PDB file of C-alpha atoms in Angstrom:
ATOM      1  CA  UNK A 172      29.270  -5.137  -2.546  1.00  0.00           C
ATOM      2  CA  UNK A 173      27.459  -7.508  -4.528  1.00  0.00           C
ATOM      3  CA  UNK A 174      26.817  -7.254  -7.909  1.00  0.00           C
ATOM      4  CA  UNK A 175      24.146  -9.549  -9.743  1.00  0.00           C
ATOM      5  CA  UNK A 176      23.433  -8.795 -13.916  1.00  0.00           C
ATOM      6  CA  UNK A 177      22.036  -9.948 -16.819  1.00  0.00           C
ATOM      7  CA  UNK A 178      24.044 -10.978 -19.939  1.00  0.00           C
ATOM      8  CA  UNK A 179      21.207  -9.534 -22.405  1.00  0.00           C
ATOM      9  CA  UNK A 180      18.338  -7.325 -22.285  1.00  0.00           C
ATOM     10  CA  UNK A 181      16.032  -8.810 -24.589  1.00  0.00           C
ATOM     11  CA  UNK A 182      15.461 -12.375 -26.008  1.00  0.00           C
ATOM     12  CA  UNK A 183      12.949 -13.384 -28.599  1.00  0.00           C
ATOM     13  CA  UNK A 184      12.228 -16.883 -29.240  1.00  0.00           C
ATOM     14  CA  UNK A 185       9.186 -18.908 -31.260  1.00  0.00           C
ATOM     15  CA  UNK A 186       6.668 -20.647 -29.248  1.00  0.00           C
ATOM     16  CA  UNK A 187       7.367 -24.390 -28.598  1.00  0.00           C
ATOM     17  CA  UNK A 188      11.508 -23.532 -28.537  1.00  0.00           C
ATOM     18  CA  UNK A 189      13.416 -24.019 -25.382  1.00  0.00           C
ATOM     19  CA  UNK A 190      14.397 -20.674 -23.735  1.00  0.00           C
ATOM     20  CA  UNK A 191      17.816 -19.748 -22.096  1.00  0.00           C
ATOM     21  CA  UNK A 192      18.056 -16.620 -19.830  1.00  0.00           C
ATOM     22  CA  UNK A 193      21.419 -15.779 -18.331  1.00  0.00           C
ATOM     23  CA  UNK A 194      22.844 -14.297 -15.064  1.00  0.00           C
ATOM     24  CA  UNK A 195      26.127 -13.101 -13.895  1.00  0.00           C
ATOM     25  CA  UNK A 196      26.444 -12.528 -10.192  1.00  0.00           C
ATOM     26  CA  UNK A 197      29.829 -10.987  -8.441  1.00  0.00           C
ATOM     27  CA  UNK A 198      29.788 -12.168  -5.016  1.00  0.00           C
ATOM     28  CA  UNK A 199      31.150 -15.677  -4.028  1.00  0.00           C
ATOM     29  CA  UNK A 200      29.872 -15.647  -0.632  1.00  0.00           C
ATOM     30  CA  UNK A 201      26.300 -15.671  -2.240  1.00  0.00           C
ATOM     31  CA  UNK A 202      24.291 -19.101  -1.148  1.00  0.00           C
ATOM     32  CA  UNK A 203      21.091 -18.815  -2.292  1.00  0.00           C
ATOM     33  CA  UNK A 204      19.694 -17.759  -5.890  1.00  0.00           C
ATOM     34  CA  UNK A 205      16.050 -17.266  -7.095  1.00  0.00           C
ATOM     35  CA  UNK A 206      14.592 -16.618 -10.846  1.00  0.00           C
ATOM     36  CA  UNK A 207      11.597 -14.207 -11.109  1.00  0.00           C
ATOM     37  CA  UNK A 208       8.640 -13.761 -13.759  1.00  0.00           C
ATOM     38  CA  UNK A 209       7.192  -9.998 -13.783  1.00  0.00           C
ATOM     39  CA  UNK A 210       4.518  -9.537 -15.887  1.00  0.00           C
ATOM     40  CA  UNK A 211       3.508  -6.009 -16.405  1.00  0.00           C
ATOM     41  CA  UNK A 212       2.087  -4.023 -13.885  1.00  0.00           C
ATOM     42  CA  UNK A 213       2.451  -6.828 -11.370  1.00  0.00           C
ATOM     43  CA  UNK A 214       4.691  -7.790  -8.311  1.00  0.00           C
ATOM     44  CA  UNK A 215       7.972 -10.653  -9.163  1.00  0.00           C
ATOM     45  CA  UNK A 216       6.696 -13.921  -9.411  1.00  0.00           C
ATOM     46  CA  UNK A 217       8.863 -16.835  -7.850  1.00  0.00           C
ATOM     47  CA  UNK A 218       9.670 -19.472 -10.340  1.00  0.00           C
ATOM     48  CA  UNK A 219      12.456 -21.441  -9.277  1.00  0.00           C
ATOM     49  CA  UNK A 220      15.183 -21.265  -6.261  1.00  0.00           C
ATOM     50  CA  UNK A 221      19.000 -22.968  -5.745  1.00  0.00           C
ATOM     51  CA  UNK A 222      21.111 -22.829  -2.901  1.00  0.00           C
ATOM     52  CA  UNK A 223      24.957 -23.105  -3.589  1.00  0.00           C
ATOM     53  CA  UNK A 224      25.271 -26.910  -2.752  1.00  0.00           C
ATOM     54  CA  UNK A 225      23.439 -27.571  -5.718  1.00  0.00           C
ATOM     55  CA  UNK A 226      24.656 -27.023  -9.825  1.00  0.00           C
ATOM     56  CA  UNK A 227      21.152 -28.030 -10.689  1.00  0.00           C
ATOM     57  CA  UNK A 228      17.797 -28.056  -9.656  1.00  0.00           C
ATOM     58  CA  UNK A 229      14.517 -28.644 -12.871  1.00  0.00           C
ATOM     59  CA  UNK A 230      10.984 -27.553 -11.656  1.00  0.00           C
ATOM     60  CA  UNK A 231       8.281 -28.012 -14.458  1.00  0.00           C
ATOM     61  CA  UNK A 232       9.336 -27.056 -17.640  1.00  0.00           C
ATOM     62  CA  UNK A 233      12.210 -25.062 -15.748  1.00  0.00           C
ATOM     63  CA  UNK A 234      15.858 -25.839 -15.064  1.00  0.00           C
ATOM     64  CA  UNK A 235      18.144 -23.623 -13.202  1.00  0.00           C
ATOM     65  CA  UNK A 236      21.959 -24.155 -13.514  1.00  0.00           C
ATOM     66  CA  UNK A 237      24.910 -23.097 -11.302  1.00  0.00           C
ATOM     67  CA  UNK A 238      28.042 -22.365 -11.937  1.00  0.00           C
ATOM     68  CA  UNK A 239      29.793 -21.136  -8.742  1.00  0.00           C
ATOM     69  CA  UNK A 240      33.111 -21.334 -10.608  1.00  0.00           C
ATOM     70  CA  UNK A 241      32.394 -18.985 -13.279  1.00  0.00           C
ATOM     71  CA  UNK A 242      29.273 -17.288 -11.482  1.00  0.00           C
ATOM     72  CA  UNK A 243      26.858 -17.902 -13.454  1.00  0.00           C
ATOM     73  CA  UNK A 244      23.185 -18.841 -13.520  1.00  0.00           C
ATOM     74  CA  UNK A 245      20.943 -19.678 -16.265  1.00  0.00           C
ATOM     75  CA  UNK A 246      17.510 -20.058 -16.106  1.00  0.00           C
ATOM     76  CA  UNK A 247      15.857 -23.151 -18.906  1.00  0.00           C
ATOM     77  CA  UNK A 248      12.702 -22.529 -20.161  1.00  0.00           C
ATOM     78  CA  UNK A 249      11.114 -25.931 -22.137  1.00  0.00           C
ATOM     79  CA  UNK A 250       8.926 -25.577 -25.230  1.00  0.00           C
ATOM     80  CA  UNK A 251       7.921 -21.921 -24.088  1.00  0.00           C
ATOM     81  CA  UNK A 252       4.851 -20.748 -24.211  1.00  0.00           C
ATOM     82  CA  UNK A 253       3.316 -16.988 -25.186  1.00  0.00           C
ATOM     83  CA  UNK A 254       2.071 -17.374 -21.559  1.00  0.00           C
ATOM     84  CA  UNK A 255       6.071 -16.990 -20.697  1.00  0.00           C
ATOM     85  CA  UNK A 256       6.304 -13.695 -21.906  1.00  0.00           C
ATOM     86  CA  UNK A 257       7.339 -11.281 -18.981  1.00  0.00           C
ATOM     87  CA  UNK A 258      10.226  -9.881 -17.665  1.00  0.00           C
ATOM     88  CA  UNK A 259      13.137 -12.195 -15.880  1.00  0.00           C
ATOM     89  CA  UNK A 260      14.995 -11.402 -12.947  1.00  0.00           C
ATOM     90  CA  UNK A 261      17.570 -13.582 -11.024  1.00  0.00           C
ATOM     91  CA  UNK A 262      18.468 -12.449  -7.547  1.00  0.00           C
ATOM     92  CA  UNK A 263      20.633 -13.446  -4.847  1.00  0.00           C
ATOM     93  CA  UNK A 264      20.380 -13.196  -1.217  1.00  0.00           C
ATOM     94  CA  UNK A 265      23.256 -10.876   0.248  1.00  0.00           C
ATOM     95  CA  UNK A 266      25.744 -11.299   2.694  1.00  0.00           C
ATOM     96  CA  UNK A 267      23.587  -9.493   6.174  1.00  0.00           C
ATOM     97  CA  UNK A 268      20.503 -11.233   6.169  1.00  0.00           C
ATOM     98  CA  UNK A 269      17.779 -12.175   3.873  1.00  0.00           C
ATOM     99  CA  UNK A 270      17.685  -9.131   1.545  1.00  0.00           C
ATOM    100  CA  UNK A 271      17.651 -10.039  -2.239  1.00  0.00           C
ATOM    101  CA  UNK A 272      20.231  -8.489  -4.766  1.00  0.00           C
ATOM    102  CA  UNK A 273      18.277  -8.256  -7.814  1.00  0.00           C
ATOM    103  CA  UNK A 274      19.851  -8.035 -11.611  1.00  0.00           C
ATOM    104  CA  UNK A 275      18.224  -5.768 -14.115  1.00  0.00           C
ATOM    105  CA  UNK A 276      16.346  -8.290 -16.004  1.00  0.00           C
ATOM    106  CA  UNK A 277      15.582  -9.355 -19.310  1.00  0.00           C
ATOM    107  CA  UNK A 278      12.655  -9.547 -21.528  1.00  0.00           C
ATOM    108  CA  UNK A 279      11.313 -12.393 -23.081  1.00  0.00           C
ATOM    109  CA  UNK A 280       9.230 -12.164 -25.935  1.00  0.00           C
ATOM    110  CA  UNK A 281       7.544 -15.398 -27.524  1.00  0.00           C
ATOM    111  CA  UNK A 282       6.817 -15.503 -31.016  1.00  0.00           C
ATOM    112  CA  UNK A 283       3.345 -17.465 -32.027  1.00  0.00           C
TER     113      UNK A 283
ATOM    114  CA  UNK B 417      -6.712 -15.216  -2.602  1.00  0.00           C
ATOM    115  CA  UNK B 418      -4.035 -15.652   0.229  1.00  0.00           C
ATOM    116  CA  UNK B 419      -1.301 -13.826  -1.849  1.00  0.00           C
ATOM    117  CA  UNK B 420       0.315 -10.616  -0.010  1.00  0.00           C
ATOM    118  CA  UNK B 421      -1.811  -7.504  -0.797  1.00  0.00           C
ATOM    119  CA  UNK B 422      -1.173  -4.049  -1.360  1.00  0.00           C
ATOM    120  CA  UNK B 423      -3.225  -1.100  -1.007  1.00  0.00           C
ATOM    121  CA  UNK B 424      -3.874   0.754  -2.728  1.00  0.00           C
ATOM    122  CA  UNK B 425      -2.359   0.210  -5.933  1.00  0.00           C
ATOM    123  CA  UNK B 426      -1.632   3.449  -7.600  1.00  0.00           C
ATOM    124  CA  UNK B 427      -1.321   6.543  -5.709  1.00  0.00           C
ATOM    125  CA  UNK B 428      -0.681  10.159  -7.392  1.00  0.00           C
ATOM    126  CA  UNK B 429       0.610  12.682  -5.078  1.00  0.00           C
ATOM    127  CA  UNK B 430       2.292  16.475  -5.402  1.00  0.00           C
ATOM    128  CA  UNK B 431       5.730  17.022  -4.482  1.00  0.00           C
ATOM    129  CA  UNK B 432       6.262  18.039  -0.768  1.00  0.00           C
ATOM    130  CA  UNK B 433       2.816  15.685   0.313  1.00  0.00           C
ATOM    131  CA  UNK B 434       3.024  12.410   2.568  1.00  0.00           C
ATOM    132  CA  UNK B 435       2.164   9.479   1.575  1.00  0.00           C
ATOM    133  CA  UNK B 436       1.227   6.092   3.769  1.00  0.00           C
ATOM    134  CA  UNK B 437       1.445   2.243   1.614  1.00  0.00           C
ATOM    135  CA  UNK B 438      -0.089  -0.561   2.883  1.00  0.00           C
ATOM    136  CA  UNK B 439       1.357  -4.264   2.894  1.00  0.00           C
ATOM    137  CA  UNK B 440      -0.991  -7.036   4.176  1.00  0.00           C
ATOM    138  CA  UNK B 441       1.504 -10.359   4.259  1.00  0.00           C
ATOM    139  CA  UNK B 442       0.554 -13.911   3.541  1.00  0.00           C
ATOM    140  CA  UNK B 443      -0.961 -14.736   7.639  1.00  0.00           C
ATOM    141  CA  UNK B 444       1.990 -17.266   7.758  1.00  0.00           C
ATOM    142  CA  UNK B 445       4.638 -15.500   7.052  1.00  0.00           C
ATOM    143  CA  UNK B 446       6.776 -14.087   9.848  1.00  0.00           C
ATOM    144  CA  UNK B 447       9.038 -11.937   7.757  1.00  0.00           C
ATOM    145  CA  UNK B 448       8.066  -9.099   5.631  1.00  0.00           C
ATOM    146  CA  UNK B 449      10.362  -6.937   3.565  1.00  0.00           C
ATOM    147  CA  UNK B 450       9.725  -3.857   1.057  1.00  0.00           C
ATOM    148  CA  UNK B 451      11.448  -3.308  -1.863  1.00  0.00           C
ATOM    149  CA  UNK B 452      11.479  -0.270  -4.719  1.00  0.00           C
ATOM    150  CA  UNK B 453      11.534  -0.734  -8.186  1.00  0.00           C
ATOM    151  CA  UNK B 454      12.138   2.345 -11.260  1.00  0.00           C
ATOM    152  CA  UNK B 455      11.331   1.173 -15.188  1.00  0.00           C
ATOM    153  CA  UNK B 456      13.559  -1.212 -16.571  1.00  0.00           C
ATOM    154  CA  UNK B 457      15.234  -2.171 -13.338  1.00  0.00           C
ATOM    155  CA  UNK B 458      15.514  -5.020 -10.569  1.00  0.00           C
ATOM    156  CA  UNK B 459      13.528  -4.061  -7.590  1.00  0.00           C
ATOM    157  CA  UNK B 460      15.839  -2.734  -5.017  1.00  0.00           C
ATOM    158  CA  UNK B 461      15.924  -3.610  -1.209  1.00  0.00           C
ATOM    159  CA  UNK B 462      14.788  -0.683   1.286  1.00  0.00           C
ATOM    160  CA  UNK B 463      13.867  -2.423   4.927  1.00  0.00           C
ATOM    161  CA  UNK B 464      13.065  -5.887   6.632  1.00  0.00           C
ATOM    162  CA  UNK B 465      11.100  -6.997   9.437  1.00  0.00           C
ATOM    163  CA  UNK B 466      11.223 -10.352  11.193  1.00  0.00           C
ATOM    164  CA  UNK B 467       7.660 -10.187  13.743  1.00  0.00           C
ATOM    165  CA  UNK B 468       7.477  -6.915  14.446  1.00  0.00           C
ATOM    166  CA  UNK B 469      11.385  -5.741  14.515  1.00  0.00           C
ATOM    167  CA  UNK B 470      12.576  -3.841  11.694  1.00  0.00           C
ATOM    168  CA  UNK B 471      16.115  -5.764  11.618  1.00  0.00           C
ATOM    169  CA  UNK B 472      17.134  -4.181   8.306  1.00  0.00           C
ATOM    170  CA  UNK B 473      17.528  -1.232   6.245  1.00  0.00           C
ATOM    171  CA  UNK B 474      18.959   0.173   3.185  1.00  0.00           C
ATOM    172  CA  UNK B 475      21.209   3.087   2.458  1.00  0.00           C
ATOM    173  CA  UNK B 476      18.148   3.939   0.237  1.00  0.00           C
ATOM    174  CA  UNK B 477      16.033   4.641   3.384  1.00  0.00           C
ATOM    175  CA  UNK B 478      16.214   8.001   3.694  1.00  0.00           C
ATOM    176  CA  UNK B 479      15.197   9.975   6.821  1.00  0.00           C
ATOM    177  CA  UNK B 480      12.302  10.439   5.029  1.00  0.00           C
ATOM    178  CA  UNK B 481      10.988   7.051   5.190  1.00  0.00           C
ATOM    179  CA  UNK B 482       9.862   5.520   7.580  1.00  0.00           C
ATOM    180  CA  UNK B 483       8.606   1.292   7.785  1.00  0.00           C
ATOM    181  CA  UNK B 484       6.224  -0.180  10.633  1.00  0.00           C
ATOM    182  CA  UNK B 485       4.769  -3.857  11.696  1.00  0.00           C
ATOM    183  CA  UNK B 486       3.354  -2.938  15.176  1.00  0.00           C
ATOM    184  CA  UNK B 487       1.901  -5.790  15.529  1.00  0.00           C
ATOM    185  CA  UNK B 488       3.940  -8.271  13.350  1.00  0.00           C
ATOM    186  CA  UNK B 489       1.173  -8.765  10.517  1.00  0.00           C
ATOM    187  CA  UNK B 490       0.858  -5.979   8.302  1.00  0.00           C
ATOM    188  CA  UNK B 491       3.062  -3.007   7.775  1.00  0.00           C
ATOM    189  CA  UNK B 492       3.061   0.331   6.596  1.00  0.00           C
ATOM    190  CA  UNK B 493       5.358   2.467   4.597  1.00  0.00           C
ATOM    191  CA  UNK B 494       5.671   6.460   5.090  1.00  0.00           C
ATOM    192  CA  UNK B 495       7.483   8.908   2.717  1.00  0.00           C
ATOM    193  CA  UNK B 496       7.656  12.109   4.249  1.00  0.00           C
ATOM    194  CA  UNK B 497       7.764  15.266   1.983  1.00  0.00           C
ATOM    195  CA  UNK B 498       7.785  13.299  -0.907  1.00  0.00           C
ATOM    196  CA  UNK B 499      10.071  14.019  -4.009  1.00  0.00           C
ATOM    197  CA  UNK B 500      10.018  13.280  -7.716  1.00  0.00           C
ATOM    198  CA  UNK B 501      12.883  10.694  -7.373  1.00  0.00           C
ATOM    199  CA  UNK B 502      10.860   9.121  -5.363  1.00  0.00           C
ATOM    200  CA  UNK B 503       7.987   8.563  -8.332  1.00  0.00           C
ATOM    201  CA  UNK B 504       8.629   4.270  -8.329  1.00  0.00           C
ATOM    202  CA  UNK B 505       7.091   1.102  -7.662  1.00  0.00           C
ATOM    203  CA  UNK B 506       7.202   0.076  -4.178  1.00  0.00           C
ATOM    204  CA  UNK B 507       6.931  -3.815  -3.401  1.00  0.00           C
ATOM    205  CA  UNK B 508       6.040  -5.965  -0.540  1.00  0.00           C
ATOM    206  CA  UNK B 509       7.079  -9.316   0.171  1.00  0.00           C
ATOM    207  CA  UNK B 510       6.654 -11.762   2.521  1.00  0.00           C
ATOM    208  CA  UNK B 511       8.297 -15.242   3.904  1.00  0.00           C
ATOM    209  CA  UNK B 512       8.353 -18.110   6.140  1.00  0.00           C
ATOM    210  CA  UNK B 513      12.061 -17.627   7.680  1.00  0.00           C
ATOM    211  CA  UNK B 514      14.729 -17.974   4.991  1.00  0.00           C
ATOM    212  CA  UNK B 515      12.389 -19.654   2.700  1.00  0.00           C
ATOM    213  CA  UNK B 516      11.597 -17.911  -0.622  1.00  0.00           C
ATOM    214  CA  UNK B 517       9.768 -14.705  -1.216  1.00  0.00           C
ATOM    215  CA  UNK B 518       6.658 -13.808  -2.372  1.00  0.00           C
ATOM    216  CA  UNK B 519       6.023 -10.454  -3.803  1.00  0.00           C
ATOM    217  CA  UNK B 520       2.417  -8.367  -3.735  1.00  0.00           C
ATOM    218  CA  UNK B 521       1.319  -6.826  -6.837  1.00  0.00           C
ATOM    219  CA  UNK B 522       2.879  -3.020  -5.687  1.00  0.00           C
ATOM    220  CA  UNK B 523       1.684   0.270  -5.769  1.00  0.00           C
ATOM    221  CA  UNK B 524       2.636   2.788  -7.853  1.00  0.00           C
ATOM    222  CA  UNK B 525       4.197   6.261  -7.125  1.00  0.00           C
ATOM    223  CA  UNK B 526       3.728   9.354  -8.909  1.00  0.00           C
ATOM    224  CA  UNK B 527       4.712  12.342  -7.458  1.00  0.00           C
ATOM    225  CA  UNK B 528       3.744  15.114  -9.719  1.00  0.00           C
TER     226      UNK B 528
END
């Protein structure tokens, strides 16, 4: 089955420094990745997508990275912002069909 | 707002009682998917349509859940005799195709 997970559960950074969120994912036949914002007490947020043709893909003030050799995704966050706080969740769209695979996320806290 | 809506939003229920959820998609969108989520994890996948065919389910699906889209715009989700364990957040999403998905904000399960 497929397998996708977080390196850490928790990350605190101060406002205005640059943000890095990791994700381990299992499955090699895995094409298409997505990073998530959930705020609390509300539905995932879509930040940022990559299909498996790319190692790189920057939306504003967010860069994903892929590394299909190693399996890994990380998710950039520039000069972040208290506004970033939330939980993160990568995902990854499984082998029959368009279900996602989610990880167990981590939490970003932003210091002022 | 044209963002995929849930209704309602919290629901409180005793054990053995049915419960109906309500997932309006963005008009759009042809697929439509529901997802559960428990504290502190990644939502999980339960059941996908595409129109109005359910193409999809999860292992998590019990018997006593049932998923409709009669007429390929909104859907409804059933639990049957409910349980504790089944005290979560359940999510609705919504796409064009493959393209990404959009999440509503969920409604909350408590079965007391």
């Amino acid at each position: 089955g497929e397998n996708v997970g977080l390196h850490l559960p928790t990350l605190s950074v101060q406002e205005g420094d640059n943000s890095i969120i990791n994700c381990a994912y299992s499955n090699s036949a895995s094409d298409y990745f997505i990073w998530y914002k959930q705020e609390s007490g509300k539905g995932p947020q879509f930040i940022i997508d990559i299909r498996s043709n790319m190692d790189k893909r920057q939306g504003q003030r967010v860069t994903v990275l892929l590394n299909k050799t190693v399996k890994h995704l990380s998710l950039q966050i520039a000069a972040t912002q208290p506004g970033d706080s939330a939980v993160y969740f990568c995902a990854s769209e499984g082998n029959a069909g368009n279900m996602l695979t989610f990880g167990g996320g981590t939490r970003l806290m932003v210091k002022p | 707002d044209t963002g995929v809506s849930q209704d309602p939003r919290h629901k409180i229920t005793k054990r053995g009682q049915n419960v109906t959820f309500r997932c309006d998609p963005i008009s759009e969108h042809n697929r439509l998917y529901w997802y559960r989520q428990t504290l502190g994890q990644g939502p999980e996948f339960l059941t996908y349509f595409q129109n109005e065919a359910q193409l999809e389910k999860s292992r998590l699906l019990s018997d006593r859940f049932s998923a409709e889209r009669p007429k390929g715009s909104f859907s409804t989700l059933e639990i049957q005799r409910t349980e504790q364990g089944d005290s979560a957040m359940y999510l609705c999403a919504s796409s064009r195709g493959s393209s990404e998905q959009y999440f509503g904000p969920g409604t909350r399960l408590t079965v007391t």
